[in-house]
Short mmCIF file of C-alpha atoms and ligand atoms in Angstrom, two decimals:
data_model
loop_
_atom_site.label_atom_id
_atom_site.label_comp_id
_atom_site.label_asym_id
_atom_site.label_seq_id
_atom_site.Cartn_x
_atom_site.Cartn_y
_atom_site.Cartn_z
CA MET A 1 62.18 121.27 188.73
CA SER A 2 62.89 120.31 192.09
CA VAL A 3 59.82 119.79 194.69
CA SER A 4 58.87 118.47 197.72
CA GLU A 5 55.37 117.11 197.94
CA PRO A 6 53.13 118.74 200.70
CA ALA A 7 50.74 115.51 200.84
CA ALA A 8 50.71 112.23 199.03
CA ALA A 9 49.49 112.61 195.34
CA PRO A 10 46.38 110.44 194.43
CA ARG A 11 46.85 108.41 191.43
CA ALA A 12 44.80 108.71 188.19
CA SER A 13 42.16 105.89 188.00
CA GLY A 14 42.39 103.72 185.11
CA LYS A 15 45.41 102.48 182.97
CA GLU A 16 48.56 103.77 183.92
CA GLY A 17 50.78 103.37 180.97
CA GLY A 18 50.44 103.87 177.45
CA LEU A 19 48.55 106.22 174.96
CA PRO A 20 45.19 105.61 174.18
CA GLU A 21 44.01 107.16 171.11
CA ALA A 22 40.80 109.80 171.60
CA SER A 23 38.06 110.09 169.43
CA ILE A 24 37.79 112.84 166.58
CA ALA A 25 35.26 114.72 168.97
CA ASP A 26 37.62 114.40 171.84
CA SER A 27 40.65 115.19 169.61
CA ALA A 28 38.67 118.62 168.64
CA ARG A 29 37.90 119.63 172.18
CA VAL A 30 41.44 119.23 173.14
CA VAL A 31 42.59 121.41 170.21
CA ALA A 32 39.83 124.00 170.84
CA ALA A 33 40.31 124.17 174.83
CA GLY A 34 44.02 123.54 175.03
CA LEU A 35 45.74 124.82 171.95
CA LEU A 36 43.54 127.42 170.34
CA PRO A 37 43.51 129.73 173.45
CA ASN A 38 47.17 130.02 173.59
CA LEU A 39 47.25 131.32 169.46
CA VAL A 40 44.76 134.10 170.48
CA ARG A 41 46.58 135.20 173.64
CA GLY A 42 49.98 135.20 171.18
CA LEU A 43 52.23 132.59 171.14
CA PHE A 44 55.34 135.05 171.55
CA SER A 45 54.13 138.43 172.66
CA PRO A 46 51.00 138.59 174.66
CA ARG A 47 48.15 140.51 173.01
CA PRO A 48 46.54 142.94 176.36
CA ALA A 49 43.14 142.91 174.40
CA ALA A 50 43.22 139.09 174.01
CA MET A 51 44.44 138.50 177.58
CA LYS A 52 41.38 140.46 178.92
CA ARG A 53 38.87 138.61 176.83
CA LEU A 54 40.57 135.30 177.45
CA THR A 55 40.70 136.09 181.54
CA ALA A 56 37.06 137.18 181.21
CA VAL A 57 35.79 133.74 179.97
CA ASP A 58 38.36 132.05 181.82
CA THR A 59 39.64 129.69 179.21
CA ASP A 60 42.37 128.21 181.47
CA ARG A 61 39.72 126.58 183.86
CA ARG A 62 38.01 125.45 180.66
CA THR A 63 41.19 123.70 179.45
CA ILE A 64 41.53 121.83 183.08
CA GLU A 65 37.98 120.89 182.92
CA VAL A 66 38.29 119.46 179.44
CA LEU A 67 41.60 117.56 179.61
CA SER A 68 40.69 116.43 183.23
CA ASP A 69 37.70 114.80 181.82
CA ILE A 70 39.52 113.10 178.88
CA ARG A 71 42.26 111.54 181.29
CA ARG A 72 39.87 110.33 183.59
CA ARG A 73 37.97 108.49 180.44
CA HIS A 74 41.26 107.34 178.78
CA GLY A 75 43.96 106.93 181.81
CA GLY A 76 47.13 106.47 180.52
CA GLN A 77 50.33 108.97 180.16
CA GLY A 78 48.73 110.71 177.54
CA VAL A 79 46.21 110.68 174.21
CA ARG A 80 46.90 110.04 170.79
CA LEU A 81 44.79 112.71 168.85
CA PHE A 82 43.55 112.87 165.13
CA GLY A 83 45.03 109.28 164.55
CA GLY A 84 48.08 109.84 166.15
CA ARG A 85 49.40 112.96 164.39
CA LEU A 86 49.32 114.46 167.64
CA VAL A 87 50.13 113.64 171.16
CA VAL A 88 49.21 115.20 174.47
CA VAL A 89 50.88 113.99 177.49
CA TRP A 90 50.35 114.11 180.97
CA GLY A 91 51.86 111.23 182.84
CA PRO A 92 55.47 112.26 184.33
CA GLU A 93 57.18 109.46 182.94
CA ALA A 94 56.08 110.33 179.44
CA ILE A 95 56.90 113.82 180.01
CA GLN A 96 60.37 112.74 181.00
CA GLU A 97 61.18 110.85 178.01
CA VAL A 98 60.14 113.54 176.02
CA LEU A 99 62.14 116.39 177.93
CA ASP A 100 65.27 113.95 178.50
CA GLN A 101 65.59 113.82 174.40
CA SER A 102 64.82 117.24 173.78
CA ALA A 103 66.49 119.13 170.63
CA GLU A 104 67.39 115.54 169.37
CA VAL A 105 64.40 113.09 168.97
CA TYR A 106 62.00 115.50 170.10
CA ALA A 107 62.76 118.90 168.43
CA SER A 108 61.03 122.28 169.06
CA ASP A 109 62.21 123.97 166.06
CA SER A 110 59.18 123.25 164.22
CA GLY A 111 55.10 124.31 164.13
CA ALA A 112 53.92 127.61 164.75
CA LYS A 113 56.74 128.22 167.49
CA GLY A 114 59.67 127.33 165.05
CA LYS A 115 58.05 129.52 162.01
CA GLY A 116 57.18 132.29 164.62
CA MET A 117 60.37 132.39 166.20
CA SER A 118 62.34 132.40 162.91
CA HIS A 119 60.65 135.60 162.31
CA PHE A 120 62.97 137.34 164.70
CA GLN A 121 65.49 134.86 166.09
CA PRO A 122 66.32 132.10 163.50
CA ASP A 123 69.20 130.76 164.87
CA ALA A 124 68.13 130.81 168.58
CA LEU A 125 68.95 127.82 170.99
CA THR A 126 65.43 127.09 171.59
CA VAL A 127 64.90 126.59 167.52
CA SER A 128 67.78 124.27 167.30
CA ARG A 129 68.31 120.87 167.16
CA GLY A 130 71.40 118.14 166.88
CA GLU A 131 74.77 119.48 166.63
CA ALA A 132 73.83 123.25 166.24
CA TRP A 133 71.70 122.91 169.30
CA ARG A 134 74.49 121.39 171.32
CA ASP A 135 77.15 123.91 170.15
CA ARG A 136 74.52 126.95 171.24
CA ARG A 137 73.49 125.47 174.32
CA THR A 138 77.19 125.40 175.67
CA PHE A 139 77.63 128.91 174.78
CA ASN A 140 74.44 130.03 176.41
CA GLU A 141 75.25 127.95 179.54
CA ALA A 142 78.87 129.74 179.78
CA VAL A 143 77.40 132.91 179.58
CA LEU A 144 74.32 132.60 181.59
CA ALA A 145 76.68 130.34 184.27
CA THR A 146 73.60 127.96 184.26
CA SER A 147 75.64 125.33 186.63
CA GLU A 148 75.87 127.96 189.21
CA ARG A 149 73.17 129.04 191.59
CA VAL A 150 75.00 132.39 191.93
CA HIS A 151 75.97 133.94 188.54
CA PRO A 152 79.89 135.35 188.78
CA LEU A 153 78.47 138.91 187.91
CA ALA A 154 75.71 138.95 190.64
CA ASP A 155 77.08 141.51 192.95
CA ARG A 156 76.85 143.97 189.69
CA PHE A 157 73.35 142.60 188.94
CA LEU A 158 72.23 143.06 192.38
CA ALA A 159 73.62 146.75 192.33
CA VAL A 160 71.65 147.15 189.40
CA VAL A 161 68.52 145.82 190.68
CA ALA A 162 68.96 148.10 193.89
CA ASP A 163 69.54 151.18 191.67
CA GLU A 164 66.46 150.44 189.52
CA VAL A 165 64.05 149.72 192.14
CA GLY A 166 65.06 153.06 193.86
CA ARG A 167 64.10 154.78 190.61
CA LEU A 168 61.06 152.64 190.08
CA ARG A 169 57.72 155.05 189.81
CA VAL A 170 55.50 154.28 192.80
CA GLY A 171 53.10 156.86 193.88
CA ALA A 172 49.77 156.21 195.39
CA THR A 173 49.60 153.34 193.06
CA LEU A 174 52.01 151.13 191.16
CA GLU A 175 50.64 149.89 187.84
CA TRP A 176 52.16 147.26 185.05
CA GLU A 177 53.61 149.99 182.91
CA ALA A 178 55.99 151.38 185.77
CA TRP A 179 56.84 147.32 186.46
CA GLU A 180 57.63 146.82 182.65
CA SER A 181 59.68 150.24 182.55
CA LEU A 182 61.74 148.89 185.49
CA PHE A 183 62.41 145.21 183.93
CA ASP A 184 63.22 147.10 180.78
CA HIS A 185 66.04 148.80 182.61
CA ILE A 186 67.02 145.86 184.47
CA THR A 187 67.74 143.66 181.32
CA LEU A 188 69.52 146.28 179.31
CA ARG A 189 71.87 146.91 181.90
CA MET A 190 72.42 143.36 183.09
CA ILE A 191 72.95 142.30 179.07
CA PHE A 192 74.59 145.41 177.48
CA GLY A 193 75.69 147.32 180.41
CA ASP A 194 74.79 150.85 182.04
CA ARG A 195 75.55 152.57 178.87
CA ALA A 196 72.45 150.83 177.45
CA ARG A 197 69.96 151.88 180.16
CA ASP A 198 68.15 154.12 177.82
CA ASP A 199 68.47 151.96 174.65
CA GLN A 200 64.52 151.86 174.41
CA GLU A 201 64.87 151.93 170.48
CA LEU A 202 66.47 148.44 170.89
CA THR A 203 63.69 147.37 172.94
CA ALA A 204 61.12 148.53 170.67
CA LEU A 205 62.61 146.89 167.69
CA LEU A 206 62.38 143.55 169.32
CA GLU A 207 59.04 144.27 170.62
CA SER A 208 57.77 144.95 166.77
CA LEU A 209 59.39 141.84 165.57
CA MET A 210 57.84 139.75 168.11
CA GLY A 211 54.28 141.71 167.58
CA GLU A 212 54.77 140.53 163.88
CA ALA A 213 55.61 136.96 164.62
CA ASN A 214 52.33 136.40 166.88
CA ARG A 215 50.69 136.59 163.11
CA LEU A 216 50.30 132.97 161.84
CA VAL A 217 50.26 134.33 158.09
CA GLY A 218 51.59 137.28 156.18
CA ARG A 219 54.95 137.59 157.95
CA SER A 220 57.83 138.55 155.62
CA PRO A 221 61.39 139.87 156.57
CA SER A 222 61.26 143.70 157.69
CA ASP A 223 63.76 146.51 157.70
CA ASP A 224 63.40 146.25 161.66
CA TYR A 225 65.13 142.67 161.62
CA TYR A 226 68.07 144.10 159.98
CA GLU A 227 68.20 147.09 162.00
CA PHE A 228 67.83 145.27 165.41
CA TYR A 229 70.87 142.67 164.44
CA GLY A 230 72.90 145.63 163.33
CA ARG A 231 72.50 147.45 166.58
CA LEU A 232 73.24 144.13 168.38
CA GLU A 233 76.42 143.33 166.33
CA ARG A 234 77.59 147.33 167.09
CA LYS A 235 77.16 146.44 170.88
CA LEU A 236 79.36 143.45 170.75
CA ILE A 237 82.39 145.84 169.53
CA ASP A 238 83.11 147.15 172.98
CA PRO A 239 81.70 144.99 175.68
CA GLU A 240 81.09 146.86 178.79
CA PRO A 241 82.56 145.25 182.06
CA GLY A 242 80.13 143.39 184.50
CA SER A 243 77.64 142.97 181.38
CA LEU A 244 76.64 139.50 179.98
CA LEU A 245 78.35 140.62 176.97
CA SER A 246 81.30 140.59 178.61
CA ARG A 247 81.58 136.78 179.14
CA PHE A 248 81.52 136.16 175.22
CA SER A 249 85.26 136.45 174.54
CA GLU A 250 85.48 133.47 177.34
CA ALA A 251 82.28 131.23 176.20
CA PRO A 252 83.09 128.18 173.67
CA GLN A 253 81.77 129.02 170.65
CA SER A 254 81.94 128.01 166.56
CA ASP A 255 80.99 129.30 163.35
CA LEU A 256 77.80 127.39 164.20
CA THR A 257 76.99 129.28 167.53
CA ARG A 258 75.64 132.60 165.90
CA ILE A 259 76.43 134.55 169.05
CA VAL A 260 74.45 137.55 168.19
CA HIS A 261 71.19 135.31 167.70
CA GLN A 262 71.51 134.09 171.30
CA ILE A 263 70.93 137.53 172.50
CA PRO A 264 67.04 138.28 171.79
CA HIS A 265 65.98 135.30 173.83
CA TRP A 266 67.55 136.53 176.96
CA MET A 267 66.15 140.14 176.20
CA PHE A 268 62.32 139.21 176.12
CA ALA A 269 62.87 136.33 178.50
CA THR A 270 64.38 138.98 181.18
CA ARG A 271 62.18 142.04 180.13
CA ASP A 272 58.98 140.47 179.69
CA THR A 273 58.64 136.91 181.23
CA LEU A 274 60.37 137.69 184.32
CA ALA A 275 58.74 140.90 184.83
CA ALA A 276 55.04 139.43 184.44
CA ASN A 277 56.00 136.56 186.83
CA THR A 278 57.72 138.70 189.57
CA TYR A 279 54.70 141.35 189.42
CA ARG A 280 52.34 138.47 189.62
CA ALA A 281 54.06 137.04 192.69
CA LEU A 282 54.01 140.71 194.51
CA GLY A 283 50.49 140.37 193.98
CA VAL A 284 49.93 137.25 195.49
CA ILE A 285 52.17 137.89 198.35
CA VAL A 286 50.58 141.44 199.55
CA ALA A 287 47.36 139.81 199.15
CA ASP A 288 47.55 137.41 201.86
CA PRO A 289 48.52 138.76 205.04
CA ALA A 290 50.08 135.42 206.53
CA ILE A 291 52.23 134.89 203.63
CA GLU A 292 53.15 138.54 203.33
CA ARG A 293 54.09 138.29 206.90
CA ARG A 294 56.42 134.94 206.66
CA VAL A 295 58.18 136.85 203.53
CA ARG A 296 58.79 139.76 205.48
CA GLU A 297 60.19 137.85 208.53
CA GLU A 298 62.41 136.33 205.88
CA LEU A 299 63.81 139.48 204.54
CA ASP A 300 64.34 140.69 207.86
CA GLY A 301 67.83 141.59 208.06
CA VAL A 302 69.16 140.35 205.18
CA ASP A 303 71.57 142.23 203.05
CA LEU A 304 69.84 142.14 199.40
CA GLY A 305 73.37 143.07 197.72
CA ASP A 306 74.77 139.99 198.90
CA ALA A 307 74.24 137.18 196.32
CA GLY A 308 74.82 134.33 198.86
CA ALA A 309 71.99 136.20 201.14
CA VAL A 310 69.74 136.52 198.21
CA ASP A 311 70.36 133.09 197.17
CA GLY A 312 69.31 131.63 200.78
CA LEU A 313 65.77 133.27 200.41
CA ARG A 314 64.04 130.07 200.20
CA LEU A 315 60.66 131.13 201.03
CA LEU A 316 60.52 133.89 198.45
CA GLU A 317 61.90 131.57 196.05
CA GLY A 318 58.89 129.05 196.83
CA CYS A 319 56.32 132.01 196.17
CA LEU A 320 58.03 132.71 192.64
CA HIS A 321 58.24 128.78 191.68
CA GLU A 322 54.32 128.80 192.78
CA VAL A 323 53.29 131.35 190.84
CA MET A 324 54.89 130.41 187.56
CA ARG A 325 53.39 126.84 188.55
CA LEU A 326 49.88 128.39 188.84
CA TRP A 327 49.91 130.57 185.85
CA PRO A 328 52.55 129.40 183.40
CA THR A 329 54.17 132.15 181.46
CA VAL A 330 54.98 129.11 178.86
CA PRO A 331 51.78 127.40 178.80
CA LEU A 332 52.73 124.72 176.40
CA LEU A 333 55.87 122.80 175.44
CA ALA A 334 55.62 121.65 171.52
CA ARG A 335 57.66 119.23 170.12
CA GLU A 336 58.10 117.23 166.89
CA THR A 337 59.57 113.55 166.57
CA THR A 338 62.54 113.69 164.17
CA ARG A 339 62.53 110.18 163.71
CA GLU A 340 60.29 106.98 164.30
CA THR A 341 60.30 106.55 167.79
CA THR A 342 58.37 105.27 170.86
CA LEU A 343 57.08 106.91 173.89
CA ALA A 344 55.20 105.24 176.77
CA GLY A 345 55.50 101.95 174.71
CA GLN A 346 53.70 103.41 171.79
CA ARG A 347 55.30 103.76 168.40
CA LEU A 348 55.28 107.27 167.29
CA ASP A 349 55.94 108.35 163.21
CA GLU A 350 58.82 110.73 162.37
CA GLY A 351 56.97 114.13 162.37
CA THR A 352 54.51 113.44 165.18
CA GLN A 353 53.27 116.60 167.03
CA VAL A 354 53.91 116.00 170.92
CA MET A 355 52.58 118.72 173.30
CA ILE A 356 52.91 119.37 176.98
CA LEU A 357 50.13 121.48 178.47
CA ASN A 358 51.53 123.27 181.31
CA THR A 359 48.18 125.11 182.09
CA PHE A 360 46.71 121.68 182.47
CA ASN A 361 49.46 119.60 184.18
CA HIS A 362 50.33 122.17 186.76
CA ARG A 363 46.77 122.18 188.09
CA ASP A 364 45.80 118.60 187.29
CA PRO A 365 43.25 118.08 190.42
CA ASP A 366 43.84 114.71 190.33
CA GLN A 367 47.55 114.57 190.45
CA VAL A 368 48.59 117.65 192.04
CA PRO A 369 47.72 118.14 196.04
CA ASP A 370 46.28 121.82 196.55
CA ALA A 371 46.43 122.66 193.20
CA ASP A 372 44.96 125.90 193.09
CA ARG A 373 46.82 127.05 196.44
CA LEU A 374 49.77 128.96 197.11
CA ALA A 375 52.25 126.54 198.72
CA PRO A 376 55.52 127.85 198.53
CA GLU A 377 56.70 124.63 200.63
CA ARG A 378 56.07 122.76 197.73
CA TRP A 379 59.69 123.69 196.48
CA GLU A 380 61.73 122.37 199.68
CA GLY A 381 64.08 119.95 198.76
CA ASP A 382 65.83 118.73 195.58
CA ARG A 383 63.42 116.10 193.88
CA GLN A 384 63.08 116.65 189.94
CA ASP A 385 59.37 116.62 189.22
CA TYR A 386 58.50 116.60 185.61
CA ARG A 387 55.00 117.67 186.28
CA PHE A 388 55.96 121.12 186.38
CA ASN A 389 57.56 122.79 183.63
CA HIS A 390 57.03 126.35 184.02
CA LEU A 391 61.03 126.58 183.57
CA SER A 392 61.14 123.20 182.07
CA ASN A 393 63.19 120.07 182.73
CA GLY A 394 65.55 117.77 180.97
CA SER A 395 68.03 118.52 178.41
CA GLN A 396 66.31 121.86 176.82
CA ASP A 397 65.63 123.43 180.37
CA CYS A 398 65.67 127.00 180.80
CA PRO A 399 69.47 127.83 180.94
CA GLY A 400 68.50 131.52 182.63
CA GLY A 401 66.81 129.57 185.68
CA PRO A 402 69.54 130.62 188.34
CA LEU A 403 69.31 134.31 186.86
CA VAL A 404 65.47 134.03 187.43
CA LEU A 405 65.54 132.90 191.04
CA LEU A 406 68.36 135.61 191.79
CA LEU A 407 66.70 138.62 189.93
CA GLY A 408 63.31 137.76 190.92
CA LYS A 409 63.98 137.40 194.54
CA ALA A 410 66.02 140.40 194.76
CA THR A 411 63.64 142.60 192.72
CA LEU A 412 60.72 141.59 195.27
CA GLY A 413 62.92 141.77 198.32
CA ARG A 414 63.85 145.34 197.02
CA VAL A 415 60.35 146.17 196.56
CA LEU A 416 58.94 145.00 199.86
CA GLU A 417 61.79 146.65 201.97
CA GLY A 418 60.81 150.00 200.10
CA HIS A 419 57.06 150.07 200.15
CA ARG A 420 53.98 148.75 201.73
CA LEU A 421 51.46 147.66 198.81
CA SER A 422 48.10 146.54 198.63
CA LEU A 423 46.55 144.50 195.60
CA ASP A 424 43.84 146.54 194.89
CA GLN A 425 42.73 144.98 191.35
CA PRO A 426 41.82 142.28 190.71
CA ARG A 427 40.90 141.33 194.66
CA LEU A 428 42.17 137.84 195.77
CA GLU A 429 40.66 136.40 198.80
CA PRO A 430 43.31 135.13 201.24
CA GLY A 431 43.63 131.50 202.14
CA ARG A 432 41.13 130.71 199.10
CA ASP A 433 41.61 129.15 195.64
CA LEU A 434 43.81 131.40 193.34
CA PRO A 435 41.86 132.07 190.17
CA HIS A 436 42.72 130.27 187.06
CA MET A 437 43.96 133.30 185.20
CA LEU A 438 45.73 136.33 186.53
CA ASN A 439 46.31 139.03 183.95
CA PHE A 440 49.13 140.98 184.80
CA TYR A 441 48.31 143.98 182.40
CA GLU A 442 45.34 144.79 184.64
CA MET A 443 46.95 144.36 188.12
CA ARG A 444 46.88 147.55 189.85
CA PHE A 445 48.77 148.29 193.43
CA GLY A 446 47.94 150.76 195.94
CA ALA A 447 51.31 152.00 197.52
CA ALA A 448 52.84 153.85 200.46
CA PRO A 449 56.73 153.99 201.50
CA ALA A 450 57.38 151.36 204.05
CA ASP A 451 58.72 153.94 206.49
CA ARG A 452 55.28 156.05 206.74
CA VAL A 453 53.25 153.02 207.72
CA PRO A 454 53.71 151.23 211.10
CA SER A 455 53.98 147.77 210.47
C1 LIG B 501 60.42 133.83 184.79
C2 LIG B 501 61.36 133.82 183.59
C3 LIG B 501 61.64 132.79 182.75
C4 LIG B 501 60.70 131.65 182.31
C5 LIG B 501 59.23 131.48 183.16
C6 LIG B 501 61.40 130.72 181.32
C7 LIG B 501 61.13 129.46 180.98
C8 LIG B 501 61.29 128.49 180.12
C9 LIG B 501 61.25 127.67 179.51
C10 LIG B 501 59.89 126.98 179.94
C11 LIG B 501 61.86 127.17 178.50
C12 LIG B 501 61.65 126.02 177.75
C13 LIG B 501 60.79 126.25 176.58
C14 LIG B 501 60.40 125.28 175.42
O1 LIG B 501 61.24 124.20 175.12
O2 LIG B 501 59.53 125.25 174.63
C15 LIG B 501 63.24 127.95 178.55
C16 LIG B 501 64.21 127.96 177.69
C17 LIG B 501 65.07 129.00 177.51
N1 LIG B 501 65.28 130.06 178.49
FE1 LIG B 501 64.16 130.41 179.84
N2 LIG B 501 62.50 131.43 181.24
C18 LIG B 501 62.83 132.54 182.05
C19 LIG B 501 63.73 133.60 181.78
C20 LIG B 501 64.96 133.18 181.26
C21 LIG B 501 66.15 134.01 181.23
C22 LIG B 501 66.08 135.58 182.15
C23 LIG B 501 67.01 133.80 180.13
C24 LIG B 501 68.21 134.02 179.81
C25 LIG B 501 68.68 135.31 180.38
C26 LIG B 501 66.38 132.51 179.74
C27 LIG B 501 67.05 131.98 178.46
C28 LIG B 501 66.32 130.74 178.09
C29 LIG B 501 66.85 130.08 177.12
C30 LIG B 501 68.12 130.69 175.65
C31 LIG B 501 66.06 128.99 176.68
C32 LIG B 501 66.33 127.67 175.25
C33 LIG B 501 66.97 126.45 175.84
C34 LIG B 501 66.91 125.48 175.13
O3 LIG B 501 66.38 125.48 174.15
O4 LIG B 501 67.78 124.58 175.17
N3 LIG B 501 65.10 132.29 180.19
N4 LIG B 501 62.83 129.04 179.54
#
């Protein structure tokens, strides 16, 4: 994650190194405030009713208050909880130690995430380690063109975005259901090709499997699993030119790769995660006239069908990063040590659970200047910053990062180009601190075509 700092970051008081041990009472507070809300929200598929309840009681504010209090009292790079079985890290150096050795010393295939993911994608990259992870990572990076800011198939993807935004159901209002449907179509066409545009049965099968994975107990293999993977296998037989599937034959792979198991992650990350983040970004932009004016100035005269031009939209990119920082759709990164190791100079046993709480780190009031404000300029420049992990950092960072920015900016640009929008619900006050939670299911816009309203 690269950033530049708008102002000098204050340093935490007290000890700067090590992993001090927290009392049992503090350990319980961290679990109650920092970890439990994520289980309630749904680890894999956010539950609308739970999101509503959690937002009403503002659980993320509580997470930040509790973690700030504990960090101020202990200092250090993080704390050891329950005698060291669980570690929460907040210091950028310790976070970097973990993320740079991710999938090797710190594996992400265990705990609730590993077990839940196995229900619908047991051989996915994100729940792999060691040799299997390296093999699958190479395949993912080749298909997703991770090392290139502009994907080789970007021109077609941008044409898909233009077509789908043109069909977006906007009347006097814009609501989440229409946005979700927009991203459903973009996702299916990008991964599988235009023929798959109306394959909502495929989407529904994955949604149902992910909903089952949210349950921590009582999961068992279902017919949907075999039906879902059977359908994916059939799509591989005749890949449509211009789709991600069309890149499979050229991508490095072996018997370990399990290529079909790599697809579901791309589906939910584009359809659900990117949709939620762009919807929030749209809300934050149109809720603040000063930001909206600057974004519209940047978009003025830009050809949104030209991948190089979309790539150059750095203010819009900064807005998207800020929204992902403020409301991280991956609220925590969970790892387990695969062997005995040391972290921040502290010995950890094999099997230690290590957590990076994005919800706290991204808005840590002692470390992040203007933590609750939208500051797109934070993202100018190329400095790596391990405090911000909405797309993660290190070896297991998001290989879809460049696609996220390209598709996200193109979609936002097209929607702003075609419509005048106001955020009717919830109200966000321009220039004021942004709330700790922003429930995208309940965001609603007022809308008018851009050419009917004088600017
Ligand atoms: C705004 C949208 C997205 C966000 C916020 C996001 C965020 C993340 C984060 C935080 C991780 C690390 C998770 C962990 O280690 O526990 C990750 C991993 C991953 N992401 Fe994304 N992602 C997004 C979109 C995408 C897209 C569009 C794709 C592919 C088309 C993608 C593919 C992946 C894969 C395959 C991994 C696993 C990497 C590994 O384990 O080596 N993501 N993403």
